[in-house]
Coordinates of C-alpha atoms in Angstrom, one line a residue:
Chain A
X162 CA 6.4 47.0 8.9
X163 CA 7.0 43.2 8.2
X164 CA 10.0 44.5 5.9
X165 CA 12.1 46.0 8.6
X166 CA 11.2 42.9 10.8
X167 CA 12.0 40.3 8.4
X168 CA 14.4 41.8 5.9
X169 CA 11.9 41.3 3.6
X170 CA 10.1 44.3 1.3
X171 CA 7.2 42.4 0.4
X172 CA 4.1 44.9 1.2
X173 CA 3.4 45.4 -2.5
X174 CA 2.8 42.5 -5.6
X175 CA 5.8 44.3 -7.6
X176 CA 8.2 44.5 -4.3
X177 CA 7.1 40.7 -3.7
X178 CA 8.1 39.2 -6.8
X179 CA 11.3 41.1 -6.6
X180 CA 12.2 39.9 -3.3
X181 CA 11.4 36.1 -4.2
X182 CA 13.4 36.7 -7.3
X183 CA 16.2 38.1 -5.5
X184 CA 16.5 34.8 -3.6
X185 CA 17.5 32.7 -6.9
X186 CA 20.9 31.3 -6.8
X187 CA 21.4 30.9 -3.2
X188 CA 23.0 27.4 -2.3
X189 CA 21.6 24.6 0.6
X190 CA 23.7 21.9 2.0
X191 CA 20.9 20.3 0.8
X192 CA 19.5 21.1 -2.3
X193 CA 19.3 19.6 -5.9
X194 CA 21.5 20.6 -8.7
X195 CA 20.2 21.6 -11.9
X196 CA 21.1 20.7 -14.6
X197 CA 22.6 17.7 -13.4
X198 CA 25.8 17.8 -15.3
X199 CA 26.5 20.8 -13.3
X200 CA 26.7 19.2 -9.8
X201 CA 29.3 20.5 -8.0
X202 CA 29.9 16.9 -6.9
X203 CA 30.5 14.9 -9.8
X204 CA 31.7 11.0 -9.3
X205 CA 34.8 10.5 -10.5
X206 CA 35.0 9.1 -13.9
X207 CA 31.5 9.9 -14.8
X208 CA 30.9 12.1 -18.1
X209 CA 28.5 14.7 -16.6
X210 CA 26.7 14.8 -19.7
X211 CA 25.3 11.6 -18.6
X212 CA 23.9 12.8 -15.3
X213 CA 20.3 12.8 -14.9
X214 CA 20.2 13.3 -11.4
X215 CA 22.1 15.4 -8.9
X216 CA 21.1 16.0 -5.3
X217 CA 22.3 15.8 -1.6
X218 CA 19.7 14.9 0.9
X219 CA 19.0 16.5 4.1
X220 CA 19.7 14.6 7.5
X221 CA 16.3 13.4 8.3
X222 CA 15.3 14.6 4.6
X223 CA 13.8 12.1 1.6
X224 CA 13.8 12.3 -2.5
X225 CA 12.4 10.7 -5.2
X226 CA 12.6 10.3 -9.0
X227 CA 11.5 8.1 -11.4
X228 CA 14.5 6.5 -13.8
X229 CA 14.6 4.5 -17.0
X230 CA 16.2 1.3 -17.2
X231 CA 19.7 1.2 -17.1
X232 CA 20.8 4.2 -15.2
X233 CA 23.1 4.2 -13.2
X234 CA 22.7 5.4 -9.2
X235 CA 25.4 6.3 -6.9
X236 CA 24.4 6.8 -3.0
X237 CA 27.3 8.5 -1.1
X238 CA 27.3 9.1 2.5
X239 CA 29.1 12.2 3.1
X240 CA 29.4 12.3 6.5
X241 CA 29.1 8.7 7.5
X242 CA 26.0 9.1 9.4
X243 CA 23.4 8.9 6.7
X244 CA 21.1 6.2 6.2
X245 CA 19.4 5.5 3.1
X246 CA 16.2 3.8 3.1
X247 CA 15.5 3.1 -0.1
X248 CA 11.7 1.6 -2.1
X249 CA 12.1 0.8 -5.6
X250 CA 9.1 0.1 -8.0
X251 CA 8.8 -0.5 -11.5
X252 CA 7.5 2.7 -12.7
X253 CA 5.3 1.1 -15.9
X254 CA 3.1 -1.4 -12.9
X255 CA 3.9 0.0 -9.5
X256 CA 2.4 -2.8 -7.4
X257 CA 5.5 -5.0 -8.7
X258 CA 8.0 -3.8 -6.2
X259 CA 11.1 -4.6 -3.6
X260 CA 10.2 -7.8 -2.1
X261 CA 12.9 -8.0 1.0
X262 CA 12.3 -11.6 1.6
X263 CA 13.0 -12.7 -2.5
X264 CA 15.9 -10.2 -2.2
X265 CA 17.7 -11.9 0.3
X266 CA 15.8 -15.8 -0.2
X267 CA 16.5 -16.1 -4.1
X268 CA 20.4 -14.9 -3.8
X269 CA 20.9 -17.2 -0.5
X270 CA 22.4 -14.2 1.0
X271 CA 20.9 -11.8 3.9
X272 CA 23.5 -9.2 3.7
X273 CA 23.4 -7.3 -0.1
X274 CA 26.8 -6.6 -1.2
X275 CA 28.3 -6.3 -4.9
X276 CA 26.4 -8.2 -6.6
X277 CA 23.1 -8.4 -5.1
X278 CA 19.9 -8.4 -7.0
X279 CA 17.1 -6.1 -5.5
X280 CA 14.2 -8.2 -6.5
X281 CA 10.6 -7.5 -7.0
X282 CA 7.9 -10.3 -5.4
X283 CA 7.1 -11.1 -9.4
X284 CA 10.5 -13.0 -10.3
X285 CA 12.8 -9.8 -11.9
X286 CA 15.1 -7.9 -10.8
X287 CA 14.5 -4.2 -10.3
X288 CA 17.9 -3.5 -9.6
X289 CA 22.0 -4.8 -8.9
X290 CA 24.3 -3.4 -6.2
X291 CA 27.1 -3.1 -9.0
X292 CA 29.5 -0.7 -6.8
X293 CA 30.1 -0.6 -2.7
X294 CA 33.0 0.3 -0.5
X295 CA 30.5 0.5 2.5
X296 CA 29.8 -3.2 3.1
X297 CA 27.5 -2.0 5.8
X298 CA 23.7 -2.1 5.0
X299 CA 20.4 -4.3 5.8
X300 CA 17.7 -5.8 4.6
X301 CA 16.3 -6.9 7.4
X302 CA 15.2 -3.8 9.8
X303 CA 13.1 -1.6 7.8
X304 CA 13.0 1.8 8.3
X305 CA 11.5 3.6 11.5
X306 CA 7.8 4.3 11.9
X307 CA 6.3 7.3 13.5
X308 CA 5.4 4.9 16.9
X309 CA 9.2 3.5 17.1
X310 CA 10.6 7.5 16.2
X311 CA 8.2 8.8 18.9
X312 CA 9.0 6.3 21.7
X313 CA 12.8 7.0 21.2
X314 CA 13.4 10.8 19.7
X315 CA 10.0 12.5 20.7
X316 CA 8.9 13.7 17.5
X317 CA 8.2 11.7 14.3
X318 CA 6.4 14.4 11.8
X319 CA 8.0 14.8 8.4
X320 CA 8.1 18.7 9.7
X321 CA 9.7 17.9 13.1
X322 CA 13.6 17.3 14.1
X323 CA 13.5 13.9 14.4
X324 CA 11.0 12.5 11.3
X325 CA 10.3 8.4 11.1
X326 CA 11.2 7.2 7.7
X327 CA 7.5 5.8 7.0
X328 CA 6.0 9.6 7.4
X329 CA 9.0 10.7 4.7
X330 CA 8.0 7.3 2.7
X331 CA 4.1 8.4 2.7
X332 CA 4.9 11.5 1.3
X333 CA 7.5 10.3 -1.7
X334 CA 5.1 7.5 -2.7
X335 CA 2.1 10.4 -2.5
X336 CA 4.2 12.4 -5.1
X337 CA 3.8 9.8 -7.9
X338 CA 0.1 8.7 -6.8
X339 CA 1.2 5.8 -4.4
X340 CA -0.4 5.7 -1.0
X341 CA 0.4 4.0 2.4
X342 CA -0.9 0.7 0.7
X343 CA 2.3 0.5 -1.2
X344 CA 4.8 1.1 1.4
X345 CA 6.7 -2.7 1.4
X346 CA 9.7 -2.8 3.9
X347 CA 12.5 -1.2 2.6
X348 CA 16.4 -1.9 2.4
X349 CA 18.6 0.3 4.1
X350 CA 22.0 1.4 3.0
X351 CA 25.1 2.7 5.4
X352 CA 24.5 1.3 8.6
X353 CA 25.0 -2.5 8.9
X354 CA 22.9 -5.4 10.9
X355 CA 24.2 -8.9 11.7
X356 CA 22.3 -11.9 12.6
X357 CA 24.0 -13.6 15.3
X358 CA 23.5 -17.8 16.1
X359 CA 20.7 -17.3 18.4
X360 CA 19.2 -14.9 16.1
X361 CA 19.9 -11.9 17.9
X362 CA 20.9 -8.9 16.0
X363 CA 23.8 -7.1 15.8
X364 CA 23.8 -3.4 15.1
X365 CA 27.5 -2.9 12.8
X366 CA 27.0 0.8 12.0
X367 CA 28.7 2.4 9.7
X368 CA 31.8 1.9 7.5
X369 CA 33.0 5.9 7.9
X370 CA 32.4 9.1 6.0
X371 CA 32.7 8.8 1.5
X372 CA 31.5 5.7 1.1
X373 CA 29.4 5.0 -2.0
X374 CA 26.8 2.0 -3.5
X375 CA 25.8 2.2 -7.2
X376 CA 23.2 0.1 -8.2
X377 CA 21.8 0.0 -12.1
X378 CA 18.5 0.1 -13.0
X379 CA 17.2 -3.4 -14.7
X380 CA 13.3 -1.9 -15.0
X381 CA 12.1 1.8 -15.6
X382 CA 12.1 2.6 -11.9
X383 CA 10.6 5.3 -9.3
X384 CA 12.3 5.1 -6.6
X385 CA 12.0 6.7 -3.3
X386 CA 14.8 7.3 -0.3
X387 CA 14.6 8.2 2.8
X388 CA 17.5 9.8 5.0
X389 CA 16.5 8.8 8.4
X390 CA 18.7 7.0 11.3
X391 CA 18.1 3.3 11.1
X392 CA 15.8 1.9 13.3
X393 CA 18.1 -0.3 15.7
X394 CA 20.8 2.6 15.7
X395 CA 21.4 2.1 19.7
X396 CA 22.4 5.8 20.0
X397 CA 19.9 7.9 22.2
X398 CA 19.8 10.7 19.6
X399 CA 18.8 11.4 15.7
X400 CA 22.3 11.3 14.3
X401 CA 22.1 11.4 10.5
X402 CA 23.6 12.8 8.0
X403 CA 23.8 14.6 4.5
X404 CA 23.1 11.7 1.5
X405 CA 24.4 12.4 -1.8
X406 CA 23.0 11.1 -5.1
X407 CA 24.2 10.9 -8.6
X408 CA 22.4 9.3 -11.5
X409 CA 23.6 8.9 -15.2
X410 CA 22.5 7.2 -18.1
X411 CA 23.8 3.5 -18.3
X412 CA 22.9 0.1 -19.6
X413 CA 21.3 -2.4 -17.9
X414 CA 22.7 -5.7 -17.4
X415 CA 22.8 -8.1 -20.3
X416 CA 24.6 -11.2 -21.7
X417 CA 28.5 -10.8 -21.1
X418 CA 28.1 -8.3 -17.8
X419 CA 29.8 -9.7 -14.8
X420 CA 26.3 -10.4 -13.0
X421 CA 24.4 -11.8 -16.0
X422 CA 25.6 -15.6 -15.1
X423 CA 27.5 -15.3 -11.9
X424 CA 24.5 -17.8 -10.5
X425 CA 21.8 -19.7 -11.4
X426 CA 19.2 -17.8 -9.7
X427 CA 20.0 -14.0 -11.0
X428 CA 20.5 -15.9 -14.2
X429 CA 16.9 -16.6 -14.8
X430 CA 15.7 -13.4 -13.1
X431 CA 17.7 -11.1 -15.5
X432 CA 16.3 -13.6 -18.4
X433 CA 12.9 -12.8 -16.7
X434 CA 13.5 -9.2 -17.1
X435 CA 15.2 -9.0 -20.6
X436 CA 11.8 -10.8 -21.6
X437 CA 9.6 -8.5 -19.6
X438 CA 11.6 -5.2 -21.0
X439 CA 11.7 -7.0 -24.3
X440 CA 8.0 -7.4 -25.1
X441 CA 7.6 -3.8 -23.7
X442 CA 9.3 -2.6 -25.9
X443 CA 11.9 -1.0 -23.3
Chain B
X194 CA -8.0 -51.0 -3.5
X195 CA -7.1 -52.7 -0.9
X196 CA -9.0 -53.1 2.6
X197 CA -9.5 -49.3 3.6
X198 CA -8.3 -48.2 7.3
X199 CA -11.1 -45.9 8.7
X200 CA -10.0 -42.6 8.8
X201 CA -10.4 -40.9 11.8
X202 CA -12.3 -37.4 11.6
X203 CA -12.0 -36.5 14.9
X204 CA -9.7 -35.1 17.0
X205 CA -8.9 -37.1 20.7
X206 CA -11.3 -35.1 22.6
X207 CA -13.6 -36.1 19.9
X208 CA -14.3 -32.9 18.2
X209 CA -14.9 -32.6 14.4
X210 CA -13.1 -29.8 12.4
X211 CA -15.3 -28.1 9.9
X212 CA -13.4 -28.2 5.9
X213 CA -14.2 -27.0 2.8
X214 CA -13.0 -30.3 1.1
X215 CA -14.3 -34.4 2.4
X216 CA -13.0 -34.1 5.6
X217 CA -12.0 -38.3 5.7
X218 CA -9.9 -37.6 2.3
X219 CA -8.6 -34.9 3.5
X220 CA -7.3 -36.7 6.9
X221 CA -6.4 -40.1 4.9
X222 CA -2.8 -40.8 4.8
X223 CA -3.3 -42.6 1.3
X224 CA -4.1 -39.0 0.1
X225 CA -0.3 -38.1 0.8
X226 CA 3.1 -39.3 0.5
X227 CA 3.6 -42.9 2.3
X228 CA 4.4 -42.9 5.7
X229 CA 2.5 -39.8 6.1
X230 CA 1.2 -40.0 9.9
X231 CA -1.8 -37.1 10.6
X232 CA -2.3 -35.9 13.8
X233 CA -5.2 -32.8 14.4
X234 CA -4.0 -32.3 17.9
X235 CA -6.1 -29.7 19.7
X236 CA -6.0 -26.2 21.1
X237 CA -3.1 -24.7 22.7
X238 CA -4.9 -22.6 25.6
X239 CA -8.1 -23.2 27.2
X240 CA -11.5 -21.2 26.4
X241 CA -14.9 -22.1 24.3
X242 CA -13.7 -23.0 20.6
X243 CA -15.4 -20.4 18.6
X244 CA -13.9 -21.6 14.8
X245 CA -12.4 -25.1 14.2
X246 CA -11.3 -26.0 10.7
X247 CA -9.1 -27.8 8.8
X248 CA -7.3 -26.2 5.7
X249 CA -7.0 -28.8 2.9
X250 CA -3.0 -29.2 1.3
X251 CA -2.0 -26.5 -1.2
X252 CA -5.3 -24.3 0.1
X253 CA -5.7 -20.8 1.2
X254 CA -7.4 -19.4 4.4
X255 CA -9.1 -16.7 6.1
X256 CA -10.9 -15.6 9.5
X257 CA -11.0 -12.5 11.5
X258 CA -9.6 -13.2 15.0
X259 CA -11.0 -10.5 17.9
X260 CA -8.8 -9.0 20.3
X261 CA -8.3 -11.5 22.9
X262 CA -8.8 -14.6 21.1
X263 CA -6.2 -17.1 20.2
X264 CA -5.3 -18.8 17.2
X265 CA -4.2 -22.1 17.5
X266 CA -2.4 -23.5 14.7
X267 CA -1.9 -27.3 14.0
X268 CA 0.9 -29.2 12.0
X269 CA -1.4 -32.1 11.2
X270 CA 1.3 -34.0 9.0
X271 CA 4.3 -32.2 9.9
X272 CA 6.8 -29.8 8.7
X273 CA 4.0 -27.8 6.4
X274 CA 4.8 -24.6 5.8
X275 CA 1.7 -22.2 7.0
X276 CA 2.8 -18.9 5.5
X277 CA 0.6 -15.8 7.5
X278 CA -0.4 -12.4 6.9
X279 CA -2.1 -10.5 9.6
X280 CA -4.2 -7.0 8.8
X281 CA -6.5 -5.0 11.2
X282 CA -9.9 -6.0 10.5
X283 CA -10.8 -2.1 10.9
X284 CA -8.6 -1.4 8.2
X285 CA -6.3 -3.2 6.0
X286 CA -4.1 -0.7 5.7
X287 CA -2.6 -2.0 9.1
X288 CA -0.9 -5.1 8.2
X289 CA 2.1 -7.2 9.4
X290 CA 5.5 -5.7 9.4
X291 CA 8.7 -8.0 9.2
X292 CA 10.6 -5.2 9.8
X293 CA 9.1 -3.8 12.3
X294 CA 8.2 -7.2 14.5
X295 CA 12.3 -7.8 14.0
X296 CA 13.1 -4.1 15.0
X297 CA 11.3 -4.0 18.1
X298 CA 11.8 -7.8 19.0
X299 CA 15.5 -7.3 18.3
X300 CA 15.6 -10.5 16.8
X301 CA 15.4 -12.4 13.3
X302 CA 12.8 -15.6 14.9
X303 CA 9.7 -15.9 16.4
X304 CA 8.8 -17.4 19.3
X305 CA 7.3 -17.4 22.3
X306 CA 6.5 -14.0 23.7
X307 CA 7.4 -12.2 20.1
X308 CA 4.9 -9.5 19.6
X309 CA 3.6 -9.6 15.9
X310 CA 3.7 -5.8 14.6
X311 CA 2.5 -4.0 12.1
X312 CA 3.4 -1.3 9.9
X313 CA 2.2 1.4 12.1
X314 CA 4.7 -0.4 14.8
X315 CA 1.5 -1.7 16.8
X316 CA 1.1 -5.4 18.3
X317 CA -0.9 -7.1 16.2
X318 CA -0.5 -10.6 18.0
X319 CA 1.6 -11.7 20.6
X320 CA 2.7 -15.7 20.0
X321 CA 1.8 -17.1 23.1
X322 CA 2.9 -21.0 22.8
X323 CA 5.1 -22.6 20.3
X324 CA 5.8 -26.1 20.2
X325 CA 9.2 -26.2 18.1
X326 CA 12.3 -23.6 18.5
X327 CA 12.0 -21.0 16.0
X328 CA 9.4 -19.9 13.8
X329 CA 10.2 -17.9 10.6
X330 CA 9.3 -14.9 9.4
X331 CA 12.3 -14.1 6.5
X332 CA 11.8 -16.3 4.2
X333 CA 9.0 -15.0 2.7
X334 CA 6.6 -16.7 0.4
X335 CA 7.0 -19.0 -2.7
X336 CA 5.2 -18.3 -6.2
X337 CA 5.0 -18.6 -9.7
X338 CA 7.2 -16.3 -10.9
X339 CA 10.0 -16.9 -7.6
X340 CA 9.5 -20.5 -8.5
X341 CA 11.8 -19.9 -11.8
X342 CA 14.2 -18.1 -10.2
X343 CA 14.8 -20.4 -7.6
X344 CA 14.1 -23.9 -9.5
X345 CA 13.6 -23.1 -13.3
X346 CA 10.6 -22.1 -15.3
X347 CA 9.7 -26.1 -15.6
X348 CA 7.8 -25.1 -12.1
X349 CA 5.8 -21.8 -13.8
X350 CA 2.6 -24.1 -13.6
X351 CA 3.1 -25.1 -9.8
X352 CA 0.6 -23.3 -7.8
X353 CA 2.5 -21.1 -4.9
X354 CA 1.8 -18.5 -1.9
X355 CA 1.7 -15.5 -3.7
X356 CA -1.1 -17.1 -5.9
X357 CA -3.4 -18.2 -2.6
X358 CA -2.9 -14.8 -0.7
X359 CA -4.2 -13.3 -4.2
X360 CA -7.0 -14.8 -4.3
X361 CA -7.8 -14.7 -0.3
X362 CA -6.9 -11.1 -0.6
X363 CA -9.6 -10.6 -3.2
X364 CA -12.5 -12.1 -1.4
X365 CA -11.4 -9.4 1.2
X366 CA -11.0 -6.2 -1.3
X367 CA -7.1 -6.5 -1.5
X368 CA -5.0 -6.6 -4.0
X369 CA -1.3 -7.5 -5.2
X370 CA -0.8 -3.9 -3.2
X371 CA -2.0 -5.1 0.0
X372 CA 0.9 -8.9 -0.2
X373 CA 4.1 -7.9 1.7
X374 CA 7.2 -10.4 3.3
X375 CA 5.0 -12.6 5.9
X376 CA 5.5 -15.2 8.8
X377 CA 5.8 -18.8 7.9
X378 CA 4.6 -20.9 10.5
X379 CA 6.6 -24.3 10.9
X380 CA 9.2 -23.6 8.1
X381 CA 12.8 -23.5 9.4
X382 CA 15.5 -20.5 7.9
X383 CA 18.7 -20.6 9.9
X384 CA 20.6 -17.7 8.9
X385 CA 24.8 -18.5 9.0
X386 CA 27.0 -16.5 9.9
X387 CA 28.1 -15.0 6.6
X388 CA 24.8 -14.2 5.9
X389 CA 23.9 -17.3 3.9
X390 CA 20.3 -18.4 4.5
X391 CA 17.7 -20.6 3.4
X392 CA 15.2 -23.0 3.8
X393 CA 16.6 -26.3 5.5
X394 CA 14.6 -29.3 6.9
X395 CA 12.0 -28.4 9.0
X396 CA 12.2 -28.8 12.9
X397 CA 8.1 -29.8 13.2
X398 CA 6.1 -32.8 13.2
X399 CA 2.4 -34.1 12.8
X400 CA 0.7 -32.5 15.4
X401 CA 2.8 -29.9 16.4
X402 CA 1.3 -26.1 17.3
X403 CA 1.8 -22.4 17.6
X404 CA -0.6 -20.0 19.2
X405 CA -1.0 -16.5 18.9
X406 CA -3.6 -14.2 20.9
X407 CA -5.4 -11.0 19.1
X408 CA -4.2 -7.7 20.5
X409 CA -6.9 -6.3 18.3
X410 CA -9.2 -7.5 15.9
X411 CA -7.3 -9.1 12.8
X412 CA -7.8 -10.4 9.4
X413 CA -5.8 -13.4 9.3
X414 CA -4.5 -14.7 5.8
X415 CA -3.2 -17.9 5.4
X416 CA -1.6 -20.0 2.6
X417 CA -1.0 -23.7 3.2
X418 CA 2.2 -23.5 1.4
X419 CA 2.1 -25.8 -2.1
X420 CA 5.7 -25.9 -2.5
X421 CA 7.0 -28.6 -3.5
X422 CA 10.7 -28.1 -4.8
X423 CA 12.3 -27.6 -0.8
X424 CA 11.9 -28.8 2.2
X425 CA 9.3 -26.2 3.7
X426 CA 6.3 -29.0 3.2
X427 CA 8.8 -32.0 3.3
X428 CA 8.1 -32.0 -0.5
X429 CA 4.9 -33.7 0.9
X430 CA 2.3 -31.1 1.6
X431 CA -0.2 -31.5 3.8
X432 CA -3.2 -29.8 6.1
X433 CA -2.9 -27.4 8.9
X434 CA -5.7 -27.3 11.5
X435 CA -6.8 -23.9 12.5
X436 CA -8.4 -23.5 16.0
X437 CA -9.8 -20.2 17.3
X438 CA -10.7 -20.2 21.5
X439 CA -12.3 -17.7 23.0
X440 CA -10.5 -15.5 25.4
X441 CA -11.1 -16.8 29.3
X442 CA -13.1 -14.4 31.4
X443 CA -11.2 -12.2 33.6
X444 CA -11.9 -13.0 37.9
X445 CA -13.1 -9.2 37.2
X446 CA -15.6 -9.9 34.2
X447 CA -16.7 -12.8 36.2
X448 CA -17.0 -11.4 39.1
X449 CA -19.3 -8.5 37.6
X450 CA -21.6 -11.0 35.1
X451 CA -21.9 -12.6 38.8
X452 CA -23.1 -9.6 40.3
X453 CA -25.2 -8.7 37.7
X454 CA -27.4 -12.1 37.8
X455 CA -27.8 -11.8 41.3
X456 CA -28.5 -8.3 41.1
X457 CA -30.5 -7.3 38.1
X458 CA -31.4 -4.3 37.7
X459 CA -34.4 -2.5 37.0

């Protein structure tokens, strides 16, 4: 009976595994690609033998993976309507993770650009913007909680239409034993925020559909995205859009890299990682 | 020594802040840079004073402030930096947000009127008198390990922030899990417009307040900020006074304590 209602021929164990199997090989708009050298959306210029991650992210949809140091990660907005929220920890002591205020203190800088250093509260860098035709992101905002998603879209549960950021958060940090306690704000990329004189802010949107950031990984890192709209986005409804991600192995920055000694301040926090990958034994 | 000027331990009113530390060292000028002038100032908003206590230079602090009551805080010697964490004293978990008091407040400062928020996007506090323009809550805090990236490591043996909300955290069962970006009370971070910010002279003085009411029970964290490479303490730190009042009685909760003393009941 269900098999004529659902197209499905499931009423034995034998005719169930043959129609899960049956369903291998079909193809999301959202889906990871495995292996990743066989992404059907390679960067240009990348050897796909490097890839260690493939993956385009659902509109209101989250990932996660943990990465070694020095890879290499490119975030591309397809549509220009994604927003990616992004946590970074290092993976080896997970309570040393993206401190906001140091990332945007320690570089004098509010708005991250090529260049900035995502920085951890304990004085390293976890990892550097290295690549962005976007120029539109924030580090001020956060991402959307399940109070702010309710009030303006109705619905904030990760299984909903409309899910806040921090539910889709809770359950990427779950994955690799993290819990609500280590939730810090997060930086956002793709949709831009200006502080104007007074204070006020400024809500700059986005740059337009194919734009990329690549950062590079300075610590073994997990890090966990979140595709949500950002939480000042004016418009009335959930507009986001598919996020796709590309990782490959890289090296991290070291003496003689643009970004070593471009200022005093990165200076000594790359030295401060170097040291702390060093007597790791990373 | 020469001649010694008593130091006064009281405040105008005459009332004597409780301190962990010799209250007339504490409040002595000679015990800072010269030309240091103290000044404990009082409470911002009326109601019985239910905590009064002065946190010593380069100290961390802690109270739980119920829903209703407001926290006064004092600049005794001016331009010091009071960084601020605020949890639910029902459960940590709840803590201050940055991002989510400057989402919903639609702006980078705090003042007047800004509704303190927490991670869950709930109201935490609402700042209900401020005595200088803008109070900060980007900047985050100084420590240790920042201190060499922003100085050099010559400053790895300064005390900082992170290192007092650590160990106030601890008395409380938190960890280096439970320290995210926090308000810093009297510390001045104009953002230009290109984005460049920092921490520039400070726009307080000695005796200068802000005062925040409860909107539910809270675990308030504080570091009297022992930086002394910027201008956040006026390289000259200093105390801060912390006063808790009571919240007034309602003409309803009046009115019904009235009726019920010239009504008991049975």
């Amino acid at each position: 009976m269900a098999g004529t209602s659902t197209g499905h021929e499931t009423d034995t164990v034998t005719a169930a595994r043959s129609d899960a199997r049956a369903q291998s090989g079909r193809v999301a708009d959202a889906m990871p690609y495995l292996p990743a050298s066989g992404t059907p959306f390679a960067p240009p210029g990348v050897d796909t033998d490097l890839l260690v991650w493939a993956e385009t992210v659902a509109a209101g949809g989250y990932t996660h993976k943990v990465l070694a140091r020095g890879s290499r990660i490119r975030l591309e907005d397809v549509t220009g309507e994604a927003c990616a929220h992004v946590l970074l920890y290092n993976a080896l002591e997970p309570w040393e993770r993206l401190n906001v205020a140091d990332t945007m203190k320690i570089p004098w800088q509010a708005y991250p650009g090529t260049g900035h250093p995502l920085l951890s509260g304990d004085g390293r860098v976890l990892a550097t913007i290295v690549a962005d035709d976007s120029g539109r992101h924030d580090a001020l905002c956060g991402t959307s909680t399940a109070a702010a998603a309710r009030a303006k879209y109705g619905d904030p549960a990760p299984q909903g239409p409309s899910p806040s950021g921090r539910e889709l958060f809770v359950l990427a940090a779950a994955k690799h034993g993290l819990t609500p306690r280590d939730l810090p704000p997060s930086i956002s990329f793709f949709k831009g925020v200006r502080v104007r004189g007074d204070g006020g802010l400024e809500f700059t949107g986005s740059a337009g559909p194919a734009r990329a950031v690549e950062l590079v990984a300075e610590l073994p890192l997990i890090m966990l995205i979140a595709n949500v709209p950002h939480p000042i986005d004016p418009r009335p409804g959930y507009v986001s859009g598919l996020l796709r991600v590309h990782a490959w192995r890289s090296a991290p920055t070291g003496p003689g890299d643009p970004y070593w000694d471009a200022a005093p301040e990165t200076h000594r926090a790359y030295l401060n990682t170097t040291d702390y990958a060093g007597a790791r034994g990373l | 020594m020469t001649a010694t000027v008593p130091v006064a331990v009281t405040d105008a009113a005459g009332r004597r802040p409780s301190c962990p530390a010799d209250l007339a060292v504490v409040l002595s000028p000679a015990s800072y840079a010269g030309g240091t002038v103290l000044d404990l100032s009082g409470p911002l908003t009326a109601g019985e004073i239910v905590l009064d206590e002065v946190v010593p230079a380069r100290a961390p602090w802690s109270a739980v402030v119920r829903a209703g009551q407001v926290l006064t805080i004092v600049d005794v010697g001016g331009n010091q930096s009071g960084d601020c964490l605020l949890y639910s004293a029902a459960d940590t978990g709840e803590r201050y947000s940055v991002p989510d008091t400057i989402s919903w407040s639609g702006t980078a400062y705090v003042r007047t009127g800004t509704v303190l928020r927490s991670n869950y996007g709930n109201a935490l506090a609402t700042v209900v008198a401020n005595e200088i323009d803008r109070q900060d809550t980007i900047g985050g805090a100084c420590g240790k390990e920042s201190n060499t990236l922003r100085y050099g490591h010559h400053t790895m043996a300064e005390h900082g922030c992170r290192e007092n909300f650590l160990a106030e955290a601890a008395r409380h069962g938190m960890g280096a899990r439970d320290i995210v970006s926090n308000l810093n009370w009297f510390m001045n971070v104009p953002v230009e417009a290109d984005g460049t910010l920092g921490i520039v002279d400070g726009i307080s003085g000695p005796g200068k307040r802000v005062a925040f009411r409860a909107d539910m029970d809270i675990l308030v964290l504080v570091s009297n900020c022992p930086q002394v490479n910027n201008p956040c303490n006026g390289f000259n730190p200093t105390p801060l006074r912390m006063i808790v009042t009571a919240a007034a009685e309602t003409a309803p909760e009046k009115a019904r304590k009235t009726a019920q003393g010239t009504e008991p009941r049975a």
